[in-house]
XYZ file of C-alpha atoms in Angstrom:
597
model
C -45.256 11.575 -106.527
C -44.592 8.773 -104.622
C -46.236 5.513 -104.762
C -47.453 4.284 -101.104
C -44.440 1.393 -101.141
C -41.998 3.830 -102.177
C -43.194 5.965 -98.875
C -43.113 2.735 -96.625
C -39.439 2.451 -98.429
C -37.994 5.857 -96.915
C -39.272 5.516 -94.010
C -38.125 2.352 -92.867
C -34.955 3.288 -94.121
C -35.265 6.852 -92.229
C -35.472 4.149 -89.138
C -32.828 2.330 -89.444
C -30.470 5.241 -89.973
C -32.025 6.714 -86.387
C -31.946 3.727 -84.261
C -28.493 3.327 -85.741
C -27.320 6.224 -84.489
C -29.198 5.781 -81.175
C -27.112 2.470 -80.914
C -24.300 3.492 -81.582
C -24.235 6.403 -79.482
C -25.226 3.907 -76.744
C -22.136 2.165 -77.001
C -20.165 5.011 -77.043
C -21.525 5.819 -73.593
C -21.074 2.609 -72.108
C -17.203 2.399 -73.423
C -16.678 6.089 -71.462
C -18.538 4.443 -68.361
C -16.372 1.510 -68.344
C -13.218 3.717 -68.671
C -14.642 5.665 -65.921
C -14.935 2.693 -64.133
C -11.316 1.264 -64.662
C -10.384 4.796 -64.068
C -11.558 5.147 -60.585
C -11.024 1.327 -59.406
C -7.495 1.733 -60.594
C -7.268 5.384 -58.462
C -8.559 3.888 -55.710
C -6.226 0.723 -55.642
C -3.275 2.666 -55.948
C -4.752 5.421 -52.992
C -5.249 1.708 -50.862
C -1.628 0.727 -51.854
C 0.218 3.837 -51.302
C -1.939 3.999 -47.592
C -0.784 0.768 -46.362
C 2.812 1.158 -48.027
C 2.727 4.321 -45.698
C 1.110 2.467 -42.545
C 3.957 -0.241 -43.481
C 6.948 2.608 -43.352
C 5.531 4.165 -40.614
C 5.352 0.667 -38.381
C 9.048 -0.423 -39.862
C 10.202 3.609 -38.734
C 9.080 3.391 -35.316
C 10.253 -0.465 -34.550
C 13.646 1.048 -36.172
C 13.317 3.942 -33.241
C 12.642 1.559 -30.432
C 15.636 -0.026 -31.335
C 17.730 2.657 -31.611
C 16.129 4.349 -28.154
C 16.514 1.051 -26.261
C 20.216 0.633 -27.769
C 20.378 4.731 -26.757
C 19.155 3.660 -23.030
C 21.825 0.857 -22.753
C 24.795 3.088 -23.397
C 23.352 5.554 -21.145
C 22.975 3.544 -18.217
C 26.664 2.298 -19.097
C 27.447 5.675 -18.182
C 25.350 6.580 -15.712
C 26.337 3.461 -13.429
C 30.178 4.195 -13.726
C 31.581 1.809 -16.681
C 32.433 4.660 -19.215
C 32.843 7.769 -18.966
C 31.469 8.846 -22.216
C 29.197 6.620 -24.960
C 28.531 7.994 -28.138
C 25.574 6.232 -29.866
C 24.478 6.186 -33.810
C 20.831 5.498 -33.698
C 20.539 4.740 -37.383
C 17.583 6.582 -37.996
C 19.216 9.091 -40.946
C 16.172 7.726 -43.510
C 13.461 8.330 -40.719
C 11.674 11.539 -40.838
C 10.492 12.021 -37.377
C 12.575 14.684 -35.051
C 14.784 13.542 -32.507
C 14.565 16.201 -29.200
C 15.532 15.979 -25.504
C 12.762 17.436 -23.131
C 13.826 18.047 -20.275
C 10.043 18.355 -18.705
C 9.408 15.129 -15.413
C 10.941 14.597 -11.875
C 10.726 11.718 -9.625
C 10.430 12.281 -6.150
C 11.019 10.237 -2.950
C 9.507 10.992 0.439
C 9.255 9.110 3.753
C 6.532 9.821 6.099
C 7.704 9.010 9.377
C 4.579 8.508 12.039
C 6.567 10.299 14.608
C 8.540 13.021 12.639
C 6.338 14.083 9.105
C 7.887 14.311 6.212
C 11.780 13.932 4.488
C 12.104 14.662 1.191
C 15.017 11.778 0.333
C 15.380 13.005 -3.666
C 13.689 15.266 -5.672
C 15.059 15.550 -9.406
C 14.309 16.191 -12.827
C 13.879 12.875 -14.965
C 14.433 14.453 -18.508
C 14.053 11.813 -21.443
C 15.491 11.984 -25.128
C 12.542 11.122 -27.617
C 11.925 10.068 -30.999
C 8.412 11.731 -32.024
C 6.624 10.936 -35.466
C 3.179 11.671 -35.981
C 1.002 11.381 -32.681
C 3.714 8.679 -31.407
C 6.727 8.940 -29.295
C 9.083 6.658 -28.369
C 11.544 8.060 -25.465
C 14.183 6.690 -23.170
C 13.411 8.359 -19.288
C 14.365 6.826 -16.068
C 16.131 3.858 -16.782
C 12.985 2.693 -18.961
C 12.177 2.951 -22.479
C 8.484 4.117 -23.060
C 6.006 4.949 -25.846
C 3.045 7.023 -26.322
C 0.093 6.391 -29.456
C -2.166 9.180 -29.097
C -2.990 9.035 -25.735
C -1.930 5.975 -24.445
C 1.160 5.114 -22.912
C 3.100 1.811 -22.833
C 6.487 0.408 -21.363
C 8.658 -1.141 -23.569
C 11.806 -2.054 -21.136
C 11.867 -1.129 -17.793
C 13.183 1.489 -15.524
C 15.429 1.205 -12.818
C 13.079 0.055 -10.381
C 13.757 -2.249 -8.248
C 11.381 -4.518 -5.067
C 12.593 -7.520 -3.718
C 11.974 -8.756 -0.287
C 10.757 -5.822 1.528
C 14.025 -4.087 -0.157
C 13.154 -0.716 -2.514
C 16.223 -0.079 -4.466
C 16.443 3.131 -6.808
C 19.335 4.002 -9.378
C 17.910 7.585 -10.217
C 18.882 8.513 -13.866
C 18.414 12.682 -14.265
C 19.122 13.147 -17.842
C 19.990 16.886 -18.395
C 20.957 18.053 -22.602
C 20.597 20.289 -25.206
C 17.054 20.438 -26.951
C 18.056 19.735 -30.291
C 19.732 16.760 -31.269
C 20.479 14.532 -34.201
C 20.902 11.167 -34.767
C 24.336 10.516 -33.634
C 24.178 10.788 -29.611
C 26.984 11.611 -26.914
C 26.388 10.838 -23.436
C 28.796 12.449 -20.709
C 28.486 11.497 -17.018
C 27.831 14.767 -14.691
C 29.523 13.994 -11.597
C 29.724 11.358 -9.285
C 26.591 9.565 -7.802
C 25.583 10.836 -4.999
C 23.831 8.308 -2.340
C 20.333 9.986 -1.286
C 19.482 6.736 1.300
C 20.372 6.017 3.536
C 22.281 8.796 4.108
C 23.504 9.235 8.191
C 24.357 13.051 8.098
C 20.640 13.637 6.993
C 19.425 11.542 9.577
C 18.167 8.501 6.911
C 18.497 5.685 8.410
C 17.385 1.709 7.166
C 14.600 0.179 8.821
C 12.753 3.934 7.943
C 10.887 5.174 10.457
C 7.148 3.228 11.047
C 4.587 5.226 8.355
C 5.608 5.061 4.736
C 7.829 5.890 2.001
C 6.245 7.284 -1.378
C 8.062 7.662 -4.710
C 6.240 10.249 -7.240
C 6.473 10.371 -10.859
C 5.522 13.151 -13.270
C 5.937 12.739 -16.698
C 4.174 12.554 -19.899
C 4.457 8.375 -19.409
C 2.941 8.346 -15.772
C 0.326 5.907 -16.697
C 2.782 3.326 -18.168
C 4.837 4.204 -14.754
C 2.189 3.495 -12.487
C 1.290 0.112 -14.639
C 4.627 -1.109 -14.284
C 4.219 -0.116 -10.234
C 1.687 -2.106 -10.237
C 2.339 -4.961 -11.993
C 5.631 -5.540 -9.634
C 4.353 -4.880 -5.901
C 1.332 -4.692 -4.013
C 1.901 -1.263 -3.092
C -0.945 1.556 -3.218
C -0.491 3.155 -6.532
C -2.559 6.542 -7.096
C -2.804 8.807 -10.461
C -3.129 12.517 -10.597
C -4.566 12.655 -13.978
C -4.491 16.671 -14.055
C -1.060 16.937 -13.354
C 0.599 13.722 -14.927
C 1.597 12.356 -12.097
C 1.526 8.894 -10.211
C 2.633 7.855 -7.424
C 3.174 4.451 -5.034
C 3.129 4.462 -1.463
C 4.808 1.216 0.608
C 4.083 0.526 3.925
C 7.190 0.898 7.216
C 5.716 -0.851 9.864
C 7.597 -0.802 13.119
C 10.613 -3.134 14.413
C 9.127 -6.529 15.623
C 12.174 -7.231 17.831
C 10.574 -5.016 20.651
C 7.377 -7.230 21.156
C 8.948 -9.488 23.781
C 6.777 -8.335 26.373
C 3.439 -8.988 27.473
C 2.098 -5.866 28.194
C 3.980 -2.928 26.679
C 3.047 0.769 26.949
C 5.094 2.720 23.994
C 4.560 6.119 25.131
C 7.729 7.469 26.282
C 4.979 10.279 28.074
C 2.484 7.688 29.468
C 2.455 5.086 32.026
C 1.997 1.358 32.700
C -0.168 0.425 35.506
C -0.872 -2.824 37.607
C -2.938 -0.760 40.407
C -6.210 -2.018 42.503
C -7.319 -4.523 44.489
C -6.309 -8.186 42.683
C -4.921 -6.843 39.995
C -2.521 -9.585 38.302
C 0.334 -10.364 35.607
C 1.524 -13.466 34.380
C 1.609 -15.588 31.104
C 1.268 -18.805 29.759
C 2.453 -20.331 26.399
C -0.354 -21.108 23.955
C 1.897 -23.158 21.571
C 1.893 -26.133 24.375
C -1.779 -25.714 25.658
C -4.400 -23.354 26.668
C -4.125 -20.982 29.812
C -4.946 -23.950 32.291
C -2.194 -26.307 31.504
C 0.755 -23.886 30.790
C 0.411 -20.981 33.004
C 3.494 -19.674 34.681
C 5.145 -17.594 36.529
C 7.134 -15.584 33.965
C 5.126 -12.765 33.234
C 7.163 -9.609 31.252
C 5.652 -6.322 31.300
C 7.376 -3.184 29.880
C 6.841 0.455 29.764
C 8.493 3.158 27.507
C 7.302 5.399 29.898
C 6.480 5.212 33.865
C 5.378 2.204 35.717
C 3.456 2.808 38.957
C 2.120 -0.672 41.099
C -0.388 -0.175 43.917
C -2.542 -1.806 46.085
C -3.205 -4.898 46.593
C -1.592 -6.120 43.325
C 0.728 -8.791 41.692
C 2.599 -9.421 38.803
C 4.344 -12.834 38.828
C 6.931 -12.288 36.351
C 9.728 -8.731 35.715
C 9.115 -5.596 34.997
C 10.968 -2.974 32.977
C 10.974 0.713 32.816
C 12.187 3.140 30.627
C 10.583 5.954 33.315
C 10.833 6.286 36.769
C 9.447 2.549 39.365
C 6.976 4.051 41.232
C 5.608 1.386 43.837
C 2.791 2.343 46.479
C 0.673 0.268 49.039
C 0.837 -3.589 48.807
C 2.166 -4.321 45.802
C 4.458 -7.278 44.964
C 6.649 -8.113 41.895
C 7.716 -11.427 42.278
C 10.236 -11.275 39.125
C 13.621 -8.320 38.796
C 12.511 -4.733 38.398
C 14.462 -2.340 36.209
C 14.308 1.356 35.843
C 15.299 3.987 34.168
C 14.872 7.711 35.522
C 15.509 9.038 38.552
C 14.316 8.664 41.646
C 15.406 5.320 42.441
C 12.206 3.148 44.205
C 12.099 3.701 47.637
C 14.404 0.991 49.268
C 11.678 0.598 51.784
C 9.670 -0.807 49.198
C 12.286 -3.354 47.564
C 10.843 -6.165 49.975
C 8.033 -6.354 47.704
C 10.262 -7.217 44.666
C 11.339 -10.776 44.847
C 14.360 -10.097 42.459
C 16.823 -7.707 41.184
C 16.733 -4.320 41.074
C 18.905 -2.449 38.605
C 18.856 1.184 36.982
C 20.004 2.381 33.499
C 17.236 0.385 32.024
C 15.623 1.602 28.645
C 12.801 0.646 26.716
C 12.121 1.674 22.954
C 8.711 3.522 22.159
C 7.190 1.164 19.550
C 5.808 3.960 16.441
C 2.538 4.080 15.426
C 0.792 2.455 12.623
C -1.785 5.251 11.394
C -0.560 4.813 8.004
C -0.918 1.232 7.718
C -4.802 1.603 9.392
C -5.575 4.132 7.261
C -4.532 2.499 3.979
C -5.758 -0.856 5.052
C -9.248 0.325 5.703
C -9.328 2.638 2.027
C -8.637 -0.611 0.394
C -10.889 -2.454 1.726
C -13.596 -0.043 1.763
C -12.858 0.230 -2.162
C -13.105 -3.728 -2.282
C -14.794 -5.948 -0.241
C -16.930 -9.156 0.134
C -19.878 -7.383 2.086
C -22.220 -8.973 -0.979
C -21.173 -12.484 0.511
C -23.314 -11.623 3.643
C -27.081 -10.665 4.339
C -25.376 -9.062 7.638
C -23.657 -5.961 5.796
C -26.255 -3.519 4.047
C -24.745 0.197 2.971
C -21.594 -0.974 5.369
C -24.282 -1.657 8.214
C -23.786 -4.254 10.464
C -26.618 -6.089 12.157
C -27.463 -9.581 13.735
C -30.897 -11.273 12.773
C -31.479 -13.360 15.492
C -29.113 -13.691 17.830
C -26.436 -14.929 15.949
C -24.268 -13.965 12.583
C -21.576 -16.022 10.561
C -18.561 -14.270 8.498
C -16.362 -16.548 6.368
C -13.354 -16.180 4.775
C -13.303 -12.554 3.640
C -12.918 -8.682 3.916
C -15.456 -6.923 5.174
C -16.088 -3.151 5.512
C -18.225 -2.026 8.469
C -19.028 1.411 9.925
C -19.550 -0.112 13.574
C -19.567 -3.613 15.146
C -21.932 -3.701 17.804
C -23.251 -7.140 19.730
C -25.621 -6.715 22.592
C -25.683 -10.229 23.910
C -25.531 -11.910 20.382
C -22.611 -13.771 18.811
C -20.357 -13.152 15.810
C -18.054 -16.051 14.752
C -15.887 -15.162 12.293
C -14.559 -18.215 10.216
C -11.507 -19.234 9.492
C -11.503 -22.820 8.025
C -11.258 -21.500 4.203
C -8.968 -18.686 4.625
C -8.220 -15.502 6.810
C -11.567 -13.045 7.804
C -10.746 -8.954 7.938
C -13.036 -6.959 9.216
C -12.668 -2.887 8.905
C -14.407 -1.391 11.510
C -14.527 2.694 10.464
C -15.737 3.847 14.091
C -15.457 1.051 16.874
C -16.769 -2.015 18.188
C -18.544 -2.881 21.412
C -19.343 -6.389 23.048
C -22.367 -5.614 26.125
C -25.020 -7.514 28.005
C -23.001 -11.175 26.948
C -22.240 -10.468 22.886
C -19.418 -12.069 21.944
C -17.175 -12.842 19.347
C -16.064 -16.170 18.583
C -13.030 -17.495 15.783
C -12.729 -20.947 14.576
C -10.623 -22.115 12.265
C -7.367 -22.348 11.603
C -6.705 -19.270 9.792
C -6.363 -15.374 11.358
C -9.015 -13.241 11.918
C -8.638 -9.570 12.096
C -10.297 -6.484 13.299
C -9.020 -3.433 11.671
C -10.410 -0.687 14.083
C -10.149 3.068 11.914
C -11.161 5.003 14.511
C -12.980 7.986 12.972
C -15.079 8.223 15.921
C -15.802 6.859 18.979
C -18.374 5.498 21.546
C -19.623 6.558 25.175
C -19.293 4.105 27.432
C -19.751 3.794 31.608
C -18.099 0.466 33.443
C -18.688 0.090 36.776
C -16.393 2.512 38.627
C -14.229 4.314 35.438
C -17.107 6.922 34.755
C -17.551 8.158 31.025
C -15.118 6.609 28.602
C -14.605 7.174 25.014
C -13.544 4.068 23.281
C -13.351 2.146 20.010
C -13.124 -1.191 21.600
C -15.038 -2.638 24.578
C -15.653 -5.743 25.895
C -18.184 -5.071 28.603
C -20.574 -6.599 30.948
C -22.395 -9.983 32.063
C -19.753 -12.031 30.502
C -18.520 -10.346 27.374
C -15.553 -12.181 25.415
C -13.433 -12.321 22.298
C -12.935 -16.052 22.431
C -10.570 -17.955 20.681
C -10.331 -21.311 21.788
C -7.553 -22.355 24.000
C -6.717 -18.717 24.430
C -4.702 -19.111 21.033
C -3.730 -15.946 20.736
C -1.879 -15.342 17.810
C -5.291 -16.189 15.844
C -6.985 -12.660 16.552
C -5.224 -9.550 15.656
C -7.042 -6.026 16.715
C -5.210 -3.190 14.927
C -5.315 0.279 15.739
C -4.475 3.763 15.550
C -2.142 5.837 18.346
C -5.061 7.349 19.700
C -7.024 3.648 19.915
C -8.666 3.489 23.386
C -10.299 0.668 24.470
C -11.400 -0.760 27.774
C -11.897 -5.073 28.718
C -14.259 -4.397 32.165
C -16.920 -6.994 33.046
C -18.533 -6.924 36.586
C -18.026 -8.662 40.126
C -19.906 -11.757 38.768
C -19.244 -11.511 35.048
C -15.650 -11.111 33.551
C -15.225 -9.784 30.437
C -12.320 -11.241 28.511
C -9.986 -10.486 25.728
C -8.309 -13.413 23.354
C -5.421 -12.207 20.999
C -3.421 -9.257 20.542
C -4.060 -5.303 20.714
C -1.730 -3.640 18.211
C -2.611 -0.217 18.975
C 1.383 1.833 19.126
C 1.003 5.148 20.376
C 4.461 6.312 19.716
C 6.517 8.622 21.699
C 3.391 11.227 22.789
C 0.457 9.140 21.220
C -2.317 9.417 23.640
C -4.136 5.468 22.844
C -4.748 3.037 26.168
C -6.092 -0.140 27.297
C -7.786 -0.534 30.658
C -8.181 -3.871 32.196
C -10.773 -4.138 35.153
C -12.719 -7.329 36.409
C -11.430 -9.116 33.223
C -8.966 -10.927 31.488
C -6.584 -10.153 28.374
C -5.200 -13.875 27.316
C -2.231 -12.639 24.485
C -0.792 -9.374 24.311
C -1.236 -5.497 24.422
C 0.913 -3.187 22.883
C -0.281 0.557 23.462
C 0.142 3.928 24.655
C -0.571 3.502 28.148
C -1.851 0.099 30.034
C -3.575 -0.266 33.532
C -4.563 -3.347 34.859
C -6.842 -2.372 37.619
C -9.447 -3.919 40.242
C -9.780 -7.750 39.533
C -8.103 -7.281 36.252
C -5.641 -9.840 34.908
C -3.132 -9.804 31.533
C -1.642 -13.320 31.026
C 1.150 -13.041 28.445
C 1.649 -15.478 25.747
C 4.380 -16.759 25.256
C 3.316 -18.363 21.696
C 3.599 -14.888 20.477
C 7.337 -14.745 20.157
C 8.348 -14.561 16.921
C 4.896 -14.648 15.625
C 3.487 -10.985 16.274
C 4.679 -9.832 13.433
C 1.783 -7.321 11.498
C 1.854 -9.207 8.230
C 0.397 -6.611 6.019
C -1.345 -7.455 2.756
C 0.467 -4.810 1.073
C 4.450 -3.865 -0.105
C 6.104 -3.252 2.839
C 9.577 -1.452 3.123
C 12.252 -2.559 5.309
C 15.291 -1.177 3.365
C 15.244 1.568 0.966
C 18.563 2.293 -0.759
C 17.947 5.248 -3.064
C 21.199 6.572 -5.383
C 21.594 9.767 -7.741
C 23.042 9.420 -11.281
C 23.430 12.819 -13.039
C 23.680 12.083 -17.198
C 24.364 14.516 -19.849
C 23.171 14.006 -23.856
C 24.323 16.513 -26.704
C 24.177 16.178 -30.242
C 27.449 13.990 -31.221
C 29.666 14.722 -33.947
């Protein structure tokens, strides 16, 4: 039996040996833990490593393909533009494991959009493009350019042959046809001779174009990076067609300045040009020297496309020149040369009443429209605008609190302008003042509109509809400009002219008719071209246009006067805000690329 000590003895030796074990079991754990530990850390480090040593190869692979593409685009242009007949090209991507391809997918397109004729279709060819793809990027060579694409988005990385200087548009048009699989060893062949698209006399493409616009269209799978470049090198109006991968940039053709020598011209080869009615009167003045009072003269210049009919009791004191037929009734009196140009001659009965020369064979140029550049002008400002500048513009409303309003230097978008006997003045002293009017604008009962300062103001009148109005003796006209009753005006001090521009469409109508007692009057220029056919005119009665009117058809009637200004010469220009075109020189080189040996 054992003794009580002897029991105390085992047991506490029993003890030990368990919490021994218990120890060392604990370690044992801990030691596979820490393994497990090391284990993973070490996994994961290397899985880190081997990801960036990837990301690092995959960065060094595609620099290595923009290199090669953009060495690739260089020969082929060398080819394309006549130096060599034939480049071969060793991109130096053998260690690279993405796939070179040509795909032969994208076509540029080039239309002009005459106002008088519609549309020519100058070019319309496939771009093609050889590509390096790896992964979700792709670098490719297409158009002159070099371009790449990471996931979705699209970059340039040289650029195509593109090219807009000084109202000049100048296209080299690379098609790149070839064979869908190729290696990395490329041969490019030249397929014919280029061919010159524009201008072009035997298709009828002629430099200036024709007044509307000329549009070049890209589809291709880098049309955003396309329409960046577009827009990062003109001001033109650049548009995207998501849906169909296209983009495309429109420039403005506005026409030939050199025809605005005149001080009232009618451009409609179809219409007529009128000084008819009691008092009716022509005759100009030069605002660069002084205002109406001290320069007036006798060297008024009207011109008509079309007809030009003088009655009654009228006078202009200055020539007149017709591309139509001189008709001359009643009491009327030029006191300058007439020319015509149709048949019949005027009745030599009636030559007493034309102080000067009379000759045939005249001709005068219709002047094109400018519905393009209205249009365009009025989207973009519509788009953006300064209307928050003003508590007069709410939701593209325009009212007068009070009786008088105050626009500074800005574009503003407005669906009508209407002034019944209250005053606009549009500022100029900081900068130029636009004004898109989307229907019309009408002056009654005194309103007027003012400009000071010396910058430009301008009324950009859309058109989209019109307004009823009655003067005294013309019944019911429709009209998106009038300057009406008990005094009416668009003033600019010292009849300066040249500091007011009204733009409109060819079928802009507009009338400047006061009263007996009131005249309404007119300071600037109307540039409203109608065209050869466009149906647009100005009528004059008791009041005064100080400047210039260019439109379909003109009559100065009762107690109406136009007094040209001469300090429009050379400055009537339309200076759009956007790319214009004057040239366009458009050229087609046909490239082939096969798999070299």
């Amino acid at each position: 039996m054992y003794g009580e000590r002897d029991r105390r003895t085992v047991e506490t030796e029993a003890g030990n040996r368990e919490g021994s074990s218990c120890r060392g079991q604990s370690e044992v754990i801990s030691v596979i833990l820490l393994l497990a530990i090391v284990v993973l850390s070490v996994t994961a480090v290397v899985a880190s490593g081997t990801t960036v040593i990837e990301q690092t190869r995959d960065r060094a692979e595609i620099g290595a393909a923009e290199r090669a593409i953009a060495a690739y685009d260089s020969d082929m242009s060398t080819v394309a533009f006549g130096q060599s007949e034939t480049q071969t090209t060793d991109l130096g991507l053998d260690a690279n494991d993405g796939e070179m391809r040509y795909d032969g997918s994208g076509w540029l397109r080039v239309a002009v959009d005459s106002e008088t004729s519609g549309r020519e279709i100058v070019v319309n060819e496939s771009l093609g493009a050889v590509e390096y793809r790896k992964g979700e990027t792709t670098v490719a060579a297409q158009g002159g350019g070099v371009w790449r694409i990471d996931g979705d988005e699209a970059v340039m990385r040289s650029r195509p042959e593109f090219h807009y200087r000084a109202q000049t548009l100048t296209l080299p048009l690379v098609s790149l046809d070839g064979e869908t699989g190729l290696t990395n060893r490329l041969q490019t062949t030249r397929d014919g001779e280029p061919i010159q698209q524009y201008p072009n006399p035997e298709n009828g493409f002629l430099n200036p174009p024709d007044s509307g616009s000329v549009t070049v269209t890209v589809q291709s799978e880098y049309y955003e990076a396309w329409g960046q470049y577009f827009e990062s090198e003109t001001s033109a109006f650049v548009s995207y067609d998501d849906a169909n991968e296209r983009v495309m940039v429109t420039f403005l053709v506005l026409p030939d300045r050199n025809t605005f020598d005149g001080g009232i011209i009618a451009t409609s080869s179809t219409g007529e040009l009128a000084v008819a009615g009691t008092g009716a009167y022509v005759n100009s003045y030069n605002s660069s020297d002084g205002n109406y009072s001290q320069t007036r003269s006798a060297n008024g210049l009207i011109q008509s496309a079309g007809d030009y009919t003088g009655k009654g009791n009228s006078l202009v004191d200055g020539d007149v020149k017709a591309g139509g037929v001189a008709n001359l009734k009643g009491s009327t009196e030029i006191n300058g040369s007439l020319k015509w140009g149709d048949e019949p001659e005027p009745d030599p009965s009636e030559k007493s009443k034309v102080n000067g020369n009379v000759s045939g064979n005249a001709s005068v140029r219709s002047v094109m429209p400018i519905d393009t550049f209205v249009e365009r002008y009025s989207q973009d400002v519509q788009t953006t605008n300064d209307n928050d500048q003003t508590t007069a513009i709410s939701d593209e409303q325009f009212s007068v609190s009070g009786s008088y309003e105050e626009l500074d230097s800005g574009r503003y978008y407005v669906h009508n302008l209407t002034l019944d006997s209250e005053t606009l003045v549009l500022d100029t002293t900081d900068g130029d003042v636009t004004v898109i009017v989307r229907d019309y604008a009408k002056l009654t009962d005194g309103g007027n509109i003012t400009v000071e300062g010396d910058g430009i103001a301008r009324l950009v009148i859309a058109g989209e509809s019109d307004t009823v109005v009655k003067p005294t003796g013309l019944g019911n006209k429709n009209v998106n400009l009038h300057v009406g009753k008990k005094g009416s005006e668009i003033h600019v001090p010292g009849e300066e002219s040249s500091k007011l521009r009204v733009y409109g469409n060819r079928d802009f109508n507009a009338t400047i008719a006061g009263s007996s007692s009131d005249n309404a009057t007119f300071d600037g220029l109307i540039y409203a071209p109608a065209g050869t056919s466009g149906s647009g005119y100005v009528y004059i009665k008791q009041g005064d246009l100080y400047g210039l009117a260019i439109t379909g058809n003109l009559t100065v009637g009762q107690y109406g006067a136009a007094h040209y200004d001469y300090g429009l010469r050379g400055s009537a220009r339309i200076r759009s805000p956007f790319s214009e075109i004057e040239n366009l020189h458009v050229t087609l080189h046909r490239v082939r690329v096969t798999a070299g040996n």
